[in-house]
Coordinates of C-alpha atoms in Angstrom, one line a residue:
M1359 CA -40.4 -25.1 -32.4
T1360 CA -41.6 -27.7 -29.9
K1361 CA -45.3 -28.2 -29.8
E1362 CA -45.5 -29.1 -26.1
L1363 CA -48.2 -26.7 -25.0
S1364 CA -50.1 -25.7 -21.9
S1365 CA -53.6 -27.2 -21.7
K1366 CA -55.0 -23.7 -21.2
A1367 CA -57.2 -22.0 -23.8
V1368 CA -56.5 -19.1 -26.0
A1369 CA -59.1 -16.4 -25.4
V1370 CA -60.0 -14.0 -28.2
Y1371 CA -61.6 -10.8 -27.0
G1372 CA -63.5 -9.1 -29.9
A1373 CA -63.9 -12.5 -31.5
G1374 CA -67.0 -11.4 -33.4
G1375 CA -65.1 -8.7 -35.3
H1376 CA -63.4 -8.8 -38.7
T1377 CA -59.9 -9.5 -37.3
G1378 CA -61.1 -11.5 -34.4
R1379 CA -62.7 -14.1 -36.7
F1380 CA -59.5 -14.5 -38.6
V1381 CA -57.7 -15.1 -35.2
V1382 CA -60.3 -17.6 -34.0
N1383 CA -60.0 -19.6 -37.3
E1384 CA -56.1 -19.5 -37.2
A1385 CA -56.1 -20.8 -33.6
L1386 CA -58.5 -23.6 -34.4
R1387 CA -56.4 -24.5 -37.5
R1388 CA -53.5 -25.0 -35.2
G1389 CA -55.5 -27.2 -32.9
L1390 CA -55.6 -24.8 -30.0
R1391 CA -58.5 -24.6 -27.6
V1392 CA -60.3 -21.4 -28.1
V1393 CA -62.7 -19.3 -26.0
A1394 CA -64.4 -16.6 -28.0
I1395 CA -65.3 -13.5 -26.0
G1396 CA -67.3 -10.5 -27.0
R1397 CA -69.8 -7.9 -25.9
D1398 CA -72.6 -9.3 -28.2
A1399 CA -73.4 -13.0 -28.1
S1400 CA -75.1 -12.9 -31.5
R1401 CA -71.8 -11.8 -33.2
L1402 CA -69.6 -14.5 -31.7
P1403 CA -68.5 -17.3 -34.0
A1404 CA -70.3 -20.7 -33.9
G1405 CA -68.5 -23.9 -33.1
V1406 CA -66.3 -22.6 -30.2
E1407 CA -66.9 -21.9 -26.5
A1408 CA -68.4 -18.4 -26.3
R1409 CA -68.4 -16.1 -23.3
V1410 CA -70.0 -12.7 -23.1
A1411 CA -68.2 -9.8 -21.3
S1412 CA -68.4 -6.1 -21.9
I1413 CA -65.4 -4.0 -21.3
D1414 CA -66.8 -2.3 -18.2
D1415 CA -68.0 -5.4 -16.5
V1416 CA -65.0 -6.5 -14.3
G1417 CA -66.8 -9.7 -13.0
A1418 CA -67.7 -10.9 -16.5
L1419 CA -64.2 -10.2 -17.8
D1420 CA -62.7 -12.2 -14.9
A1421 CA -65.1 -15.1 -15.5
A1422 CA -64.4 -15.0 -19.2
L1423 CA -60.7 -15.5 -18.7
Q1424 CA -61.0 -18.5 -16.4
G1425 CA -58.9 -21.4 -17.7
C1426 CA -57.2 -19.3 -20.3
G1427 CA -53.4 -19.0 -20.7
V1428 CA -53.4 -16.1 -23.2
V1429 CA -55.9 -13.5 -24.3
I1430 CA -55.7 -11.9 -27.7
N1431 CA -57.5 -8.5 -27.8
C1432 CA -58.9 -7.7 -31.2
A1433 CA -61.4 -5.2 -30.0
G1434 CA -60.5 -1.6 -30.9
P1435 CA -60.3 1.3 -30.3
F1436 CA -57.6 -0.1 -28.0
L1437 CA -57.4 3.2 -26.1
D1438 CA -60.8 2.1 -24.7
T1439 CA -60.3 -1.7 -24.3
A1440 CA -56.6 -2.5 -23.7
A1441 CA -56.3 -1.4 -20.0
A1442 CA -59.4 -3.2 -18.9
V1443 CA -58.6 -6.5 -20.7
I1444 CA -54.9 -6.4 -19.4
A1445 CA -56.1 -5.8 -15.9
A1446 CA -58.4 -8.8 -16.1
A1447 CA -55.5 -10.9 -17.6
L1448 CA -53.2 -10.0 -14.8
R1449 CA -55.9 -11.0 -12.2
A1450 CA -56.2 -14.4 -14.0
G1451 CA -52.5 -14.9 -14.4
C1452 CA -53.0 -14.8 -18.2
G1453 CA -50.7 -13.5 -20.9
Y1454 CA -52.0 -10.7 -23.2
I1455 CA -51.5 -9.8 -26.9
D1456 CA -53.3 -7.1 -29.0
V1457 CA -53.3 -5.8 -32.6
T1458 CA -53.3 -2.1 -32.0
A1459 CA -52.0 0.3 -34.5
E1460 CA -52.6 3.2 -32.0
Q1461 CA -49.4 4.7 -30.8
A1462 CA -50.9 6.1 -27.6
S1463 CA -52.5 2.7 -26.6
A1464 CA -49.2 0.8 -27.1
E1465 CA -47.2 3.5 -25.2
A1466 CA -49.7 3.4 -22.3
V1467 CA -49.4 -0.4 -22.1
F1468 CA -45.6 -0.2 -21.8
E1469 CA -45.7 2.6 -19.3
N1470 CA -48.5 1.4 -17.1
F1471 CA -48.3 -2.4 -17.1
D1472 CA -44.7 -3.5 -17.3
G1473 CA -44.1 -3.6 -13.6
R1474 CA -47.4 -5.2 -12.8
A1475 CA -46.9 -7.8 -15.5
R1476 CA -43.4 -8.7 -14.1
E1477 CA -44.9 -9.0 -10.6
A1478 CA -47.6 -11.3 -12.0
G1479 CA -45.1 -13.3 -14.0
V1480 CA -46.9 -12.9 -17.3
A1481 CA -46.0 -11.4 -20.6
I1482 CA -48.0 -8.5 -22.1
I1483 CA -47.3 -7.9 -25.8
P1484 CA -49.2 -4.9 -27.4
A1485 CA -49.2 -4.0 -31.1
A1486 CA -48.4 -7.5 -32.3
G1487 CA -50.3 -7.5 -35.6
F1488 CA -49.5 -6.1 -39.1
Y1489 CA -49.0 -2.6 -37.7
G1490 CA -46.5 -2.5 -35.0
G1491 CA -45.6 -6.2 -34.7
L1492 CA -44.4 -7.0 -38.3
A1493 CA -42.3 -4.0 -38.6
D1494 CA -40.8 -4.6 -35.2
L1495 CA -39.8 -8.2 -36.3
L1496 CA -38.3 -7.0 -39.5
A1497 CA -36.4 -4.2 -37.8
T1498 CA -35.1 -6.6 -35.1
A1499 CA -33.9 -9.0 -37.8
L1500 CA -31.9 -6.2 -39.4
A1501 CA -30.5 -4.9 -36.1
T1502 CA -28.4 -7.9 -35.2
D1503 CA -26.6 -6.1 -32.3
G1504 CA -29.8 -4.3 -31.2
S1505 CA -28.7 -1.0 -32.7
V1506 CA -29.3 0.8 -36.0
S1507 CA -28.9 4.6 -36.7
E1508 CA -31.4 5.3 -39.5
L1509 CA -34.6 3.3 -40.2
N1510 CA -37.2 3.9 -42.8
I1511 CA -40.4 1.8 -42.9
A1512 CA -42.3 1.9 -46.1
I1513 CA -45.7 0.2 -46.6
A1514 CA -47.3 -0.3 -50.0
L1515 CA -51.0 -1.4 -50.1
D1516 CA -52.6 -1.8 -53.5
H1517 CA -55.9 -1.0 -51.7
W1518 CA -57.0 -0.2 -48.2
W1519 CA -60.5 -1.3 -47.7
P1520 CA -61.1 -0.3 -44.0
T1521 CA -63.2 -2.3 -41.6
E1522 CA -65.7 -0.8 -39.3
G1523 CA -63.3 -1.1 -36.5
T1524 CA -60.6 0.8 -38.4
R1525 CA -63.0 3.7 -39.1
K1526 CA -64.1 3.8 -35.4
T1527 CA -60.5 3.8 -34.2
G1528 CA -59.6 6.7 -36.6
E1529 CA -62.5 8.7 -35.2
R1530 CA -61.5 7.9 -31.6
N1531 CA -57.7 8.3 -32.0
Q1532 CA -57.0 12.0 -32.3
V1533 CA -53.7 11.8 -30.4
P1534 CA -50.8 13.5 -32.3
R1535 CA -48.5 11.0 -34.0
V1536 CA -44.9 10.6 -32.9
V1537 CA -41.6 9.6 -34.5
L1538 CA -38.1 8.8 -33.3
Q1539 CA -35.6 11.7 -33.7
G1540 CA -32.2 11.7 -32.2
G1541 CA -33.0 8.6 -30.2
Q1542 CA -36.1 10.3 -28.6
I1543 CA -39.8 10.0 -29.1
A1544 CA -40.9 13.4 -30.7
R1545 CA -44.1 14.7 -32.2
M1546 CA -44.2 14.2 -36.0
P1547 CA -43.7 17.4 -37.8
T1548 CA -46.6 18.8 -39.8
P1549 CA -47.6 18.9 -42.6
A1550 CA -46.7 15.3 -43.2
A1551 CA -43.7 14.8 -45.4
Q1552 CA -43.9 13.1 -48.8
R1553 CA -41.4 11.2 -50.9
D1554 CA -41.3 8.5 -53.6
W1555 CA -40.4 4.8 -52.9
A1556 CA -39.4 2.1 -55.3
F1557 CA -41.1 -1.2 -54.3
S1558 CA -40.9 -4.5 -56.1
A1559 CA -42.7 -5.0 -59.5
V1560 CA -46.1 -5.7 -57.9
H1561 CA -46.3 -2.2 -56.5
G1562 CA -43.6 -0.3 -58.5
E1563 CA -42.7 3.2 -57.6
Q1564 CA -45.1 4.9 -55.3
A1565 CA -45.8 8.4 -53.9
M1566 CA -45.6 8.0 -50.1
V1567 CA -46.7 10.1 -47.1
E1568 CA -45.2 10.0 -43.7
L1569 CA -47.7 8.1 -41.4
P1570 CA -46.2 6.4 -38.4
F1571 CA -48.1 3.7 -36.5
S1572 CA -47.5 1.7 -33.4
E1573 CA -44.1 0.3 -34.8
V1574 CA -42.5 3.6 -33.5
I1575 CA -43.4 2.7 -30.0
T1576 CA -42.5 -1.0 -30.2
I1577 CA -39.1 -0.5 -31.9
A1578 CA -38.2 2.3 -29.5
R1579 CA -39.0 0.0 -26.6
H1580 CA -36.0 -2.4 -27.2
L1581 CA -33.9 -1.3 -30.1
R1582 CA -31.3 1.5 -30.1
V1583 CA -32.5 3.6 -33.1
Q1584 CA -31.6 7.2 -33.6
N1585 CA -34.1 8.2 -36.3
L1586 CA -37.1 6.3 -37.6
R1587 CA -39.6 7.4 -40.3
S1588 CA -42.6 5.5 -41.4
W1589 CA -44.3 5.9 -44.9
L1590 CA -47.5 4.7 -46.3
T1591 CA -48.6 4.8 -50.0
L1592 CA -50.5 8.1 -50.5
S1593 CA -53.2 6.3 -52.5
S1594 CA -53.9 4.2 -49.4
L1595 CA -54.3 7.2 -47.1
Q1596 CA -56.6 8.8 -49.7
E1597 CA -58.6 5.6 -49.9
I1598 CA -59.2 5.3 -46.2
R1599 CA -60.1 8.9 -45.8
D1600 CA -62.8 8.5 -48.5
T1601 CA -66.0 7.6 -46.7
T1602 CA -67.3 5.8 -49.8
T1603 CA -64.5 3.3 -49.8
P1604 CA -66.2 -0.1 -49.1
P1605 CA -65.0 -2.6 -46.4
P1606 CA -62.9 -5.6 -47.3
Q1607 CA -64.7 -8.4 -49.1
A1608 CA -63.7 -12.1 -49.1
S1609 CA -61.9 -13.2 -52.3
D1610 CA -60.8 -16.7 -51.3
A1611 CA -61.8 -19.7 -49.2
Q1612 CA -60.0 -18.2 -46.1
G1613 CA -62.0 -15.1 -46.3
R1614 CA -59.1 -12.9 -47.2
S1615 CA -59.6 -9.8 -49.4
A1616 CA -57.6 -9.4 -52.6
Q1617 CA -55.4 -6.8 -51.1
R1618 CA -51.7 -7.2 -51.5
F1619 CA -49.1 -5.5 -49.3
E1620 CA -45.3 -5.0 -49.2
M1621 CA -43.5 -3.8 -46.1
V1622 CA -39.9 -2.7 -46.3
V1623 CA -37.7 -1.9 -43.3
Q1624 CA -34.6 -0.2 -44.5
A1625 CA -31.5 0.7 -42.5
G1626 CA -29.5 3.5 -44.1
E1627 CA -29.9 5.0 -47.5
G1628 CA -28.3 4.5 -50.9
A1629 CA -26.1 1.7 -52.1
T1630 CA -25.1 0.6 -48.6
A1631 CA -28.7 0.4 -47.3
R1632 CA -29.8 -3.0 -45.8
K1633 CA -33.4 -4.1 -46.1
A1634 CA -35.9 -6.6 -44.6
V1635 CA -39.0 -7.1 -46.7
A1636 CA -42.3 -8.9 -46.1
R1637 CA -45.0 -9.4 -48.8
G1638 CA -48.4 -11.0 -48.5
Q1639 CA -52.2 -10.7 -48.7
D1640 CA -54.7 -8.8 -46.5
I1641 CA -53.3 -6.8 -43.6
Y1642 CA -56.2 -7.8 -41.3
A1643 CA -55.9 -11.5 -42.1
V1644 CA -52.1 -11.7 -41.7
S1645 CA -52.4 -10.3 -38.2
A1646 CA -54.0 -13.6 -37.2
P1647 CA -50.9 -15.8 -37.8
L1648 CA -48.7 -13.2 -36.2
V1649 CA -50.6 -13.1 -32.9
V1650 CA -51.5 -16.7 -32.8
E1651 CA -47.9 -17.7 -33.3
A1652 CA -47.0 -15.5 -30.4
A1653 CA -49.8 -17.0 -28.3
E1654 CA -48.8 -20.5 -29.1
R1655 CA -45.2 -19.8 -28.1
M1656 CA -46.4 -18.2 -24.9
L1657 CA -48.3 -21.4 -24.0
Q1658 CA -45.1 -23.5 -24.1
P1659 CA -43.9 -24.4 -20.7
S1660 CA -40.4 -23.2 -21.6
F1661 CA -41.6 -19.6 -22.2
D1662 CA -40.4 -17.7 -19.2
R1663 CA -40.6 -14.0 -20.2
S1664 CA -42.6 -11.5 -18.3
G1665 CA -43.3 -7.8 -18.4
A1666 CA -44.5 -5.6 -21.2
L1667 CA -42.6 -6.6 -24.3
A1668 CA -42.4 -5.8 -28.0
L1669 CA -42.9 -8.8 -30.4
G1670 CA -39.3 -8.8 -31.5
E1671 CA -38.2 -8.5 -27.9
A1672 CA -40.2 -11.4 -26.7
F1673 CA -39.1 -13.9 -29.4
D1674 CA -36.2 -14.6 -31.8
A1675 CA -37.3 -12.4 -34.7
K1676 CA -35.7 -14.3 -37.6
D1677 CA -37.1 -17.7 -36.3
F1678 CA -40.5 -16.1 -35.7
L1679 CA -40.7 -14.7 -39.3
L1680 CA -39.5 -18.0 -40.8
S1681 CA -42.3 -19.8 -39.0
L1682 CA -44.8 -17.7 -41.0
K1683 CA -43.4 -18.6 -44.4
D1684 CA -46.8 -20.0 -45.6
V1685 CA -48.4 -16.5 -45.3
L1686 CA -45.4 -14.2 -45.5
A1687 CA -42.7 -14.0 -48.2
V1688 CA -39.8 -12.6 -46.1
Q1689 CA -36.2 -11.7 -46.9
W1690 CA -33.5 -9.7 -45.2
D1691 CA -30.0 -8.6 -45.9

């Protein structure tokens, strides 16, 4: 990938939060100019340009995005923040990326901002983090002709230590979850289905529960999929529902927790099934290279996409995944 970039900065809204700090550090590591934006000046990281803007202050949001080429929104719940930050980005002629796992937020962005983004000539990419974006890239890598009949997405976490933002989002997001059935978005049947899934040796065979995230919305946006089901390790759901489960704690020099994950996107079942797999450490931390890689590509003068796009729709999925080989072990059939 060429490194000829726009001189404009990458803005990080919610830079004082857990994921936001990972994103700021990743952008700085790549030599990008960063503007850290948040609602509380005392929480913004030191050593970068800081600007204060609350979500309901239109003037402050507009001022905060001056001179920025892309804004990465890390401030959830995104049902409350995405629309305001996108509107400000469009006024500034600035691209937009977020890390939402919320289906309703991603769907609203696609429905409400695609036309406006095309008119403004900018790209809007919701759900570009671990949930939503990574599964979308893996599914796109499998669907070489843009079409696949049956998809299963299985996620194994050895632990899910939730951040404060994750807990707030769970309380806020009470919208019924949806799946893809017969090529159409449909409400997920209840009670949630369960099954077993055989992962690699690190996670082994796991009891799984059906729990779709924003990947349903991003995949449906640009791939022809008839049926899609998403599964999470049952132990992870139990952990996040337990109010005594602690938040993530740093275990290395990068601030990552010790959490290990494996995400499998499988087309078909049985002996003929094809798979794309990603393995790595810390679902919050790995969202940073995903969204910063997208931002860096959007800052290239050659990037000419506009409208509301899924991550795998905006970029070459296999090339994008390979660019993250230092943080993701990826393979596909």
